[in-house]
């Protein structure tokens, strides 16, 4: 038997005879190819390079032009720098300000895509080593035929097993390397070409996410396209503090599975609590309903400082880099589990578990790095059990009296306030606290995102975040919600059922709330937006920290969103798809609508599918609290499919928007697929990337951006109804641009008929045909410039 | 050229910082020179409600007196209307800034390009970023951050004034131009 | 026949019969594995992950501690930012200033490694498609047995064909993705762990460089470890301007080969000039002696503005992003050839060549993107021929009179001077030019690095760089040198010959001058440093722009370095190894000394080989004009091997140094490999990364940093002689720290005997044994913390 | 706090900039308070030779008068010796800065840690970077950029003076401390 490099080839030969070879029992497995049938990539553009889809990107970018908002006038990417790029100046390498901004966006998206892809690599390699490369992919049993829509769309082949995914993942790693190279000094210098590469990075990012999620869903039997995935517990108050508590923080569920497995095997599941923050907790509750979700990224400081977690296990991504210090302050041993996030801790992977436990329990070491998920399981559980009694009563949250006393030391210098990204009125609040009234402090609980910048800035060293938490203990005692655990993919059956209504515009839109929710009021605003659109019969998807935060608010009947609405991909459903990497199922659903409902060729056919999605599928992404480079990459992946993304005000810090010009009629002329003639589609969707100042603005934008050129008149009329209705409710008036969205009398919503007609007449409105729009060149026509290879 | 620190301490911007509006005459002079000024009013999200109310009163009165075109972002439109001034448009601040960066934009009222814009009441980071977009993308446009906080990305800004100082400045400006 | 994904598997079956299979003529090629013999990676640490060599890295880093010099007090890597990290403040993600600085260094090194790796990917894929994956690797015929020292060291297998390299390249792409992920917000937070990842990126970078260079050497028959590689022409004056001139700029030789091939096939080689800037030109002269090198990166503006090039072809890396504008100004059509650097030009790859030529010649388009090297060849040559006559007389360099007149418009505002990275006295010089004397302008010729920042900063729009060039036309007329074309690898035979003398210290050191030479006086200083050390019988290697610049200065007899010294890897040799990617041969040579001379196991045995190199091989890198992210990655690759790197003053802009403390005796204690006892080795080499203020300082440092713990007494005495001699000549005194380098009386150089003994006595010197040093744990001893996996 | 622009315009540094040395008394006061000052002299690479010569005369005279320990980087050692002052060390500026960031360093003359360092004559970018290293790594150390150019990364710096103004300042300082 010959076993070659696990990731590429599996070759088994029971007997060989050379010279015009005789071979018995030959089995060859190459990637996912069993027997001798190779999965030859299909389609017009399988595995596109960084420039292959340039023409498509430039179509989008010529309509949705970048508006750059430099973070800094300087470039400091090489030792020529700093170069001043303000006022039209060029850098020593010749670069302009616009190109520099798009280069930074590309860098961020490369980091984001690399993070998901590297995460996918760790999960995939682990799963292949555990379950074998021939472990079948299964994301929805018989309900799902198209298991890997993004892989098929991008790579042009159909993976059947986890092993098959390796090839797609290698493609992703290769493309990330190419794209990152383009950011080197003296490489790509054109800002639109850089933006096209940003799109490419986004596409690769979604590929990486899909690989990560479908392999973990397949291997760990997570809910599979399950609209009735179980409700699990959420919130600090859901923890049984009479038991030893393990906290897991991060994104890679593998070490956390090790914890649950060890506990199960040793019959300890009932006697410990396994709790989590961020995506690891989301994925852990997909693995077991026993696990509990504490909260999103912003809950790290408050929970650890509370003293509740006995042991803290961190994996990768979105982990505060100062957790070891925070843990030390409450004497909670910390276990790092990833090479990517070793945190300076001693590597004890090779040592006997009990020796490590002893060292952690005795405090000889305050943390360790364990590069093996099984060892993590044993050490975490044993250590939690051992330190539990010793740690009783330890907390870093000061009691009320002490807050008042410390607040008295404040000099009202305002450095804290001037450091607070949430612009909270800290000086005033601390003044009141000093005077004995901590009510104002408590009022900041919902607004404070636990970043700790205020504390870092305070010359007196006052722990302001802890003060807020201390003042909010009542509130926290109540922090117990339920959230439907991540359901994973959207089934083909669901797609078939809603495909028509979506494309015809009768389901007004799919809104995906994604991202980090770590901005003031992020949580409550997010929950109310979800509720608004679910009630309006949009399909509402959530993922990652947004899914968690959306579950932290109740309706008047005391129900969270996940209790109030169905988990089905249907009008009025609210679906938690899962962790950040589950975002791939949202873009995957849009792709599947084109492939299943409209029967477009899927494999390696990016341009046509994206053209379909952009012109017909009324999907909108909302990343209200987007913070990270991953969020940037996720957004880019949506952009390339022509799906608009709305961010919160802080999202302007991504340095550029992609904005359409409703006042430029020429921008909205496209080819009609049937006739080949130029038709005007009106400004739909108006923007591809836009920062909204307030949740109200975002809601009006969602309604507006869910319109598509190909809406039926019935669909357009429904969409206009929502747009007008929201605009009137929130702004008090009929939208001033409504004439741009009415193509013919049948588009006019009945409810506002007279008002609209008056408006149309005032604006010299003329009837337009409903086109069959496409951004692609008509087939068969010779294009100047030729096809990109 | 010497400048104060940005209100959010870390929000520095590079080599060029806003000039400081030292007194009402500065604003009055800017207004006098402007052919087609615009005011972009945000939602005062993080301000103390009472302070926000007074601020809105003051700037909307100023806009009225000076005949400045008005864009209100999001719900700010309600605040404006409550104060008897209907905004010329309710496009998002982001959209407005993008259009301002187009020298051929017909303006919020269709009366031609704007040469001066006052911005007030957006979240600090967002206002800072949009001002940066204009500094970079609309070099000929004069931008004035009208909040009491120093905004280095604007052409002109107040230098972290107390609310009452600021109120005094705006009222005085309104008086000056009213003359 | 079944042909699978070209990069992974080649499977040929002439006949199949299933059920206990019968197969005829089976041929399986998997990566580089012919027949059924798999190249199983060997050695203790083949294909190490980002954390595998952490223990080794931390050994080095505990002695050579990072000294951080932040470029900025703020972090703006995510939308929480900007975060103020000054004065001990932490970011909203918890990160500290030190970690942030090392994170930025890691980001730069990832960009650098990605650039070389992506470049290797393009070359390798092209070569495989042209020459077949079974094209044998050949870098020195029978002279070389170890063809791919870095690949073998890092990956643990021995590639035989270009196809075999694919697997190593995939490993590189995978590692870059992992490392880049570690820079994400909320990932690695420990600055030493980040530095360890910087080292890892450097190691991967050298792997990428090796793959790129050995495949092109093998495919294109570049000089193969050829000490007598031909002398080729260098300099603007070497161009025959009576012929149409093509300029190629960048790093990827493939499209340029297309040009020469087309010209050769059409008998046009004699009637056009093919000239180049940067690494493409270096590689092109390795391909054909007919090509000419114009100069390093800083020659771009002056040469294009001169009007000489009829057509400009750019590929990738280190290309000014404003070249299309510069070319437009002199009506030279520009051809972009890389997806990574499309420069906004229309993609005309699919169009008939003559149509493209016509459009370029007529000026209908000023440039095109051609994504196929053969088409590039045809279009470039034809266009050059067609535009040649039309463009006669066009130049963007103003004549002398016009300089004087324009200079009169200067307002002496000093913005130009305050923008000049070379700190040139522009205001004064322009004042004199305005008064009619352009001599001072001309005096800046050698100092000006052609970055154009002055021009960009001038409110009057004065083209100061062009003024300097205009005033220097005499000088340029004389710019004609010769350079030995890149020889490629160091042969095993050479290694065997010098291995002993190097390890024993009799050849005082190997100095590699690498990097970009784009800082004031960079060129002349570099040439004089090379000459100094060649005369001192060091082995001097050059590469990339440093190799070019070093050739731009003559000795008193009118000879360039390459004419004066031998091209052999021997005492007093000056070797141009080739382009930037040829740097791999320098680290490769150090590795081969350990493998060939010392017979250490090579495959997958990084730690032991690096320990050997660090303690025994007196190699020093000098990157005098290092500018780019690639330069940072190259340096990191040397650091991980324990080889010190010296940079010029601007190199401090890499944000951190790795500095030893000669005044901390405890830092220099190591294990003796023979006895296992702790021995003191003295501060050798004293630093791992240090910026020198002047060339003099750098020379003294080279002499000092070439010392190694394992020097024989004879070797140490020779090295001390050079150190003392240079110190005395340049600083006028005996070095104050010489007592730290004398271990016993035999180390004392005879020439300075009395002086040294006086010094030793004054410093209470005590005799020390000459150890057999190692940084590794003694074999077999149990290490607390266990082995990294 | 308001500050001038860095001499190399783009070399800004963030939130904290050097205080301006407005007159000789500032330097004199700093020297008076310092227990163990150090002066690091570079090679004046980019300065006009005549100017460099005068500058060296002035600062070495100052060092002598004030009894400041001296490190000369590279060839600057020759310049110092020509002027009759032997540097206490010739370690590279980089090495010196790194050691200064160690509060336990015995100092260039072995007499204990330095609490004040004057730096002059390095290439602007390198001096700027080393000062940054000290600002970050040696928070207790006072750093003074002694060149005539503004160096925002120092604790104290001159504000882009003309050579003759600067010369006057240094000479006057020498006089003041000489008293
Ligand atoms: S990358 Fe370009 S603009 Fe940036 S510092 Fe380097 S030369 Fe200047
Ligand atoms: S920074 Fe500290 S001292 Fe200053 S106002 Fe805030 S809490 Fe008070
Ligand atoms: S922890 Fe809360 S109060 Fe403090 S800066 Fe962050 S958001 Fe503001
Ligand atoms: S949603 Fe944002 S903060 Fe939360 S885990 Fe995902 S990337 Fe991190
Ligand atoms: S990465 Fe960390 S320090 Fe940097 S801006 Fe984001 S939160 Fe702030
Ligand atoms: S082009 Fe020359 S003179 Fe101009 S800034 Fe660059 S180095 Fe200085
Ligand atoms: S920037 Fe222009 S005007 Fe000012 S001194 Fe330099 S050359 Fe003269
Ligand atoms: S030496 Fe530097 S500038 Fe020259 S080609 Fe190489 S990386 Fe580019």
PDB file of C-alpha atoms in Angstrom, chain C residues 161-236:
ATOM      1  CA  UNK C 161      11.585  18.251 -11.996  1.00  0.00           C
ATOM      2  CA  UNK C 162       9.835  21.576 -12.283  1.00  0.00           C
ATOM      3  CA  UNK C 163       6.571  19.727 -11.643  1.00  0.00           C
ATOM      4  CA  UNK C 164       7.886  18.527  -8.300  1.00  0.00           C
ATOM      5  CA  UNK C 165       8.151  22.115  -7.158  1.00  0.00           C
ATOM      6  CA  UNK C 166       4.404  22.527  -7.199  1.00  0.00           C
ATOM      7  CA  UNK C 167       4.002  20.819  -3.895  1.00  0.00           C
ATOM      8  CA  UNK C 168       6.541  23.064  -2.207  1.00  0.00           C
ATOM      9  CA  UNK C 169       4.850  26.067  -3.720  1.00  0.00           C
ATOM     10  CA  UNK C 170       1.471  24.951  -2.419  1.00  0.00           C
ATOM     11  CA  UNK C 171       2.997  24.663   1.007  1.00  0.00           C
ATOM     12  CA  UNK C 172       4.249  28.244   0.676  1.00  0.00           C
ATOM     13  CA  UNK C 173       0.826  29.526  -0.379  1.00  0.00           C
ATOM     14  CA  UNK C 174      -0.760  27.704   2.522  1.00  0.00           C
ATOM     15  CA  UNK C 175       1.666  29.131   5.064  1.00  0.00           C
ATOM     16  CA  UNK C 176       1.290  32.667   3.765  1.00  0.00           C
ATOM     17  CA  UNK C 177      -2.455  32.347   4.204  1.00  0.00           C
ATOM     18  CA  UNK C 178      -1.988  31.137   7.792  1.00  0.00           C
ATOM     19  CA  UNK C 179       0.447  33.902   8.629  1.00  0.00           C
ATOM     20  CA  UNK C 180      -1.652  36.616   7.091  1.00  0.00           C
ATOM     21  CA  UNK C 181      -4.604  35.350   9.098  1.00  0.00           C
ATOM     22  CA  UNK C 182      -2.578  35.863  12.255  1.00  0.00           C
ATOM     23  CA  UNK C 183      -2.554  39.610  11.591  1.00  0.00           C
ATOM     24  CA  UNK C 184      -6.348  39.800  11.834  1.00  0.00           C
ATOM     25  CA  UNK C 185      -7.800  41.876  14.647  1.00  0.00           C
ATOM     26  CA  UNK C 186      -8.003  39.712  17.729  1.00  0.00           C
ATOM     27  CA  UNK C 187      -5.538  37.096  16.587  1.00  0.00           C
ATOM     28  CA  UNK C 188      -1.925  36.854  17.690  1.00  0.00           C
ATOM     29  CA  UNK C 189      -1.340  39.317  20.507  1.00  0.00           C
ATOM     30  CA  UNK C 190       2.105  38.472  21.785  1.00  0.00           C
ATOM     31  CA  UNK C 191       4.896  40.426  20.196  1.00  0.00           C
ATOM     32  CA  UNK C 192       7.424  37.626  20.375  1.00  0.00           C
ATOM     33  CA  UNK C 193       4.991  35.166  18.844  1.00  0.00           C
ATOM     34  CA  UNK C 194       4.379  37.711  16.120  1.00  0.00           C
ATOM     35  CA  UNK C 195       8.142  38.019  15.597  1.00  0.00           C
ATOM     36  CA  UNK C 196       8.390  34.249  15.356  1.00  0.00           C
ATOM     37  CA  UNK C 197       5.800  34.405  12.598  1.00  0.00           C
ATOM     38  CA  UNK C 198       7.862  37.126  10.915  1.00  0.00           C
ATOM     39  CA  UNK C 199      10.736  34.639  10.811  1.00  0.00           C
ATOM     40  CA  UNK C 200       8.412  32.005   9.425  1.00  0.00           C
ATOM     41  CA  UNK C 201       7.286  34.366   6.667  1.00  0.00           C
ATOM     42  CA  UNK C 202      10.928  34.993   5.849  1.00  0.00           C
ATOM     43  CA  UNK C 203      11.656  31.289   5.588  1.00  0.00           C
ATOM     44  CA  UNK C 204       8.674  30.833   3.280  1.00  0.00           C
ATOM     45  CA  UNK C 205       9.863  33.812   1.253  1.00  0.00           C
ATOM     46  CA  UNK C 206      13.213  32.171   0.576  1.00  0.00           C
ATOM     47  CA  UNK C 207      11.396  29.019  -0.428  1.00  0.00           C
ATOM     48  CA  UNK C 208       9.302  31.007  -2.901  1.00  0.00           C
ATOM     49  CA  UNK C 209      12.411  32.702  -4.288  1.00  0.00           C
ATOM     50  CA  UNK C 210      14.199  29.406  -4.715  1.00  0.00           C
ATOM     51  CA  UNK C 211      11.289  27.887  -6.591  1.00  0.00           C
ATOM     52  CA  UNK C 212      11.077  30.885  -8.901  1.00  0.00           C
ATOM     53  CA  UNK C 213      14.746  30.996  -9.688  1.00  0.00           C
ATOM     54  CA  UNK C 214      15.546  27.332 -10.069  1.00  0.00           C
ATOM     55  CA  UNK C 215      12.616  26.830 -12.392  1.00  0.00           C
ATOM     56  CA  UNK C 216      13.573  29.712 -14.652  1.00  0.00           C
ATOM     57  CA  UNK C 217      17.230  28.735 -14.605  1.00  0.00           C
ATOM     58  CA  UNK C 218      16.267  25.181 -15.540  1.00  0.00           C
ATOM     59  CA  UNK C 219      13.825  26.129 -18.261  1.00  0.00           C
ATOM     60  CA  UNK C 220      15.583  29.046 -19.892  1.00  0.00           C
ATOM     61  CA  UNK C 221      19.153  27.830 -19.648  1.00  0.00           C
ATOM     62  CA  UNK C 222      20.296  30.820 -17.653  1.00  0.00           C
ATOM     63  CA  UNK C 223      23.937  30.615 -16.533  1.00  0.00           C
ATOM     64  CA  UNK C 224      24.132  27.631 -14.225  1.00  0.00           C
ATOM     65  CA  UNK C 225      26.331  28.261 -11.240  1.00  0.00           C
ATOM     66  CA  UNK C 226      28.607  29.855 -13.782  1.00  0.00           C
ATOM     67  CA  UNK C 227      31.478  31.838 -12.304  1.00  0.00           C
ATOM     68  CA  UNK C 228      32.287  33.020 -15.795  1.00  0.00           C
ATOM     69  CA  UNK C 229      28.835  34.161 -16.762  1.00  0.00           C
ATOM     70  CA  UNK C 230      29.197  36.705 -19.565  1.00  0.00           C
ATOM     71  CA  UNK C 231      29.728  40.398 -18.977  1.00  0.00           C
ATOM     72  CA  UNK C 232      26.749  42.361 -20.285  1.00  0.00           C
ATOM     73  CA  UNK C 233      26.167  46.028 -20.895  1.00  0.00           C
ATOM     74  CA  UNK C 234      24.781  48.393 -18.299  1.00  0.00           C
ATOM     75  CA  UNK C 235      23.820  52.049 -18.414  1.00  0.00           C
ATOM     76  CA  UNK C 236      21.792  54.521 -20.421  1.00  0.00           C
TER      77      UNK C 236
END
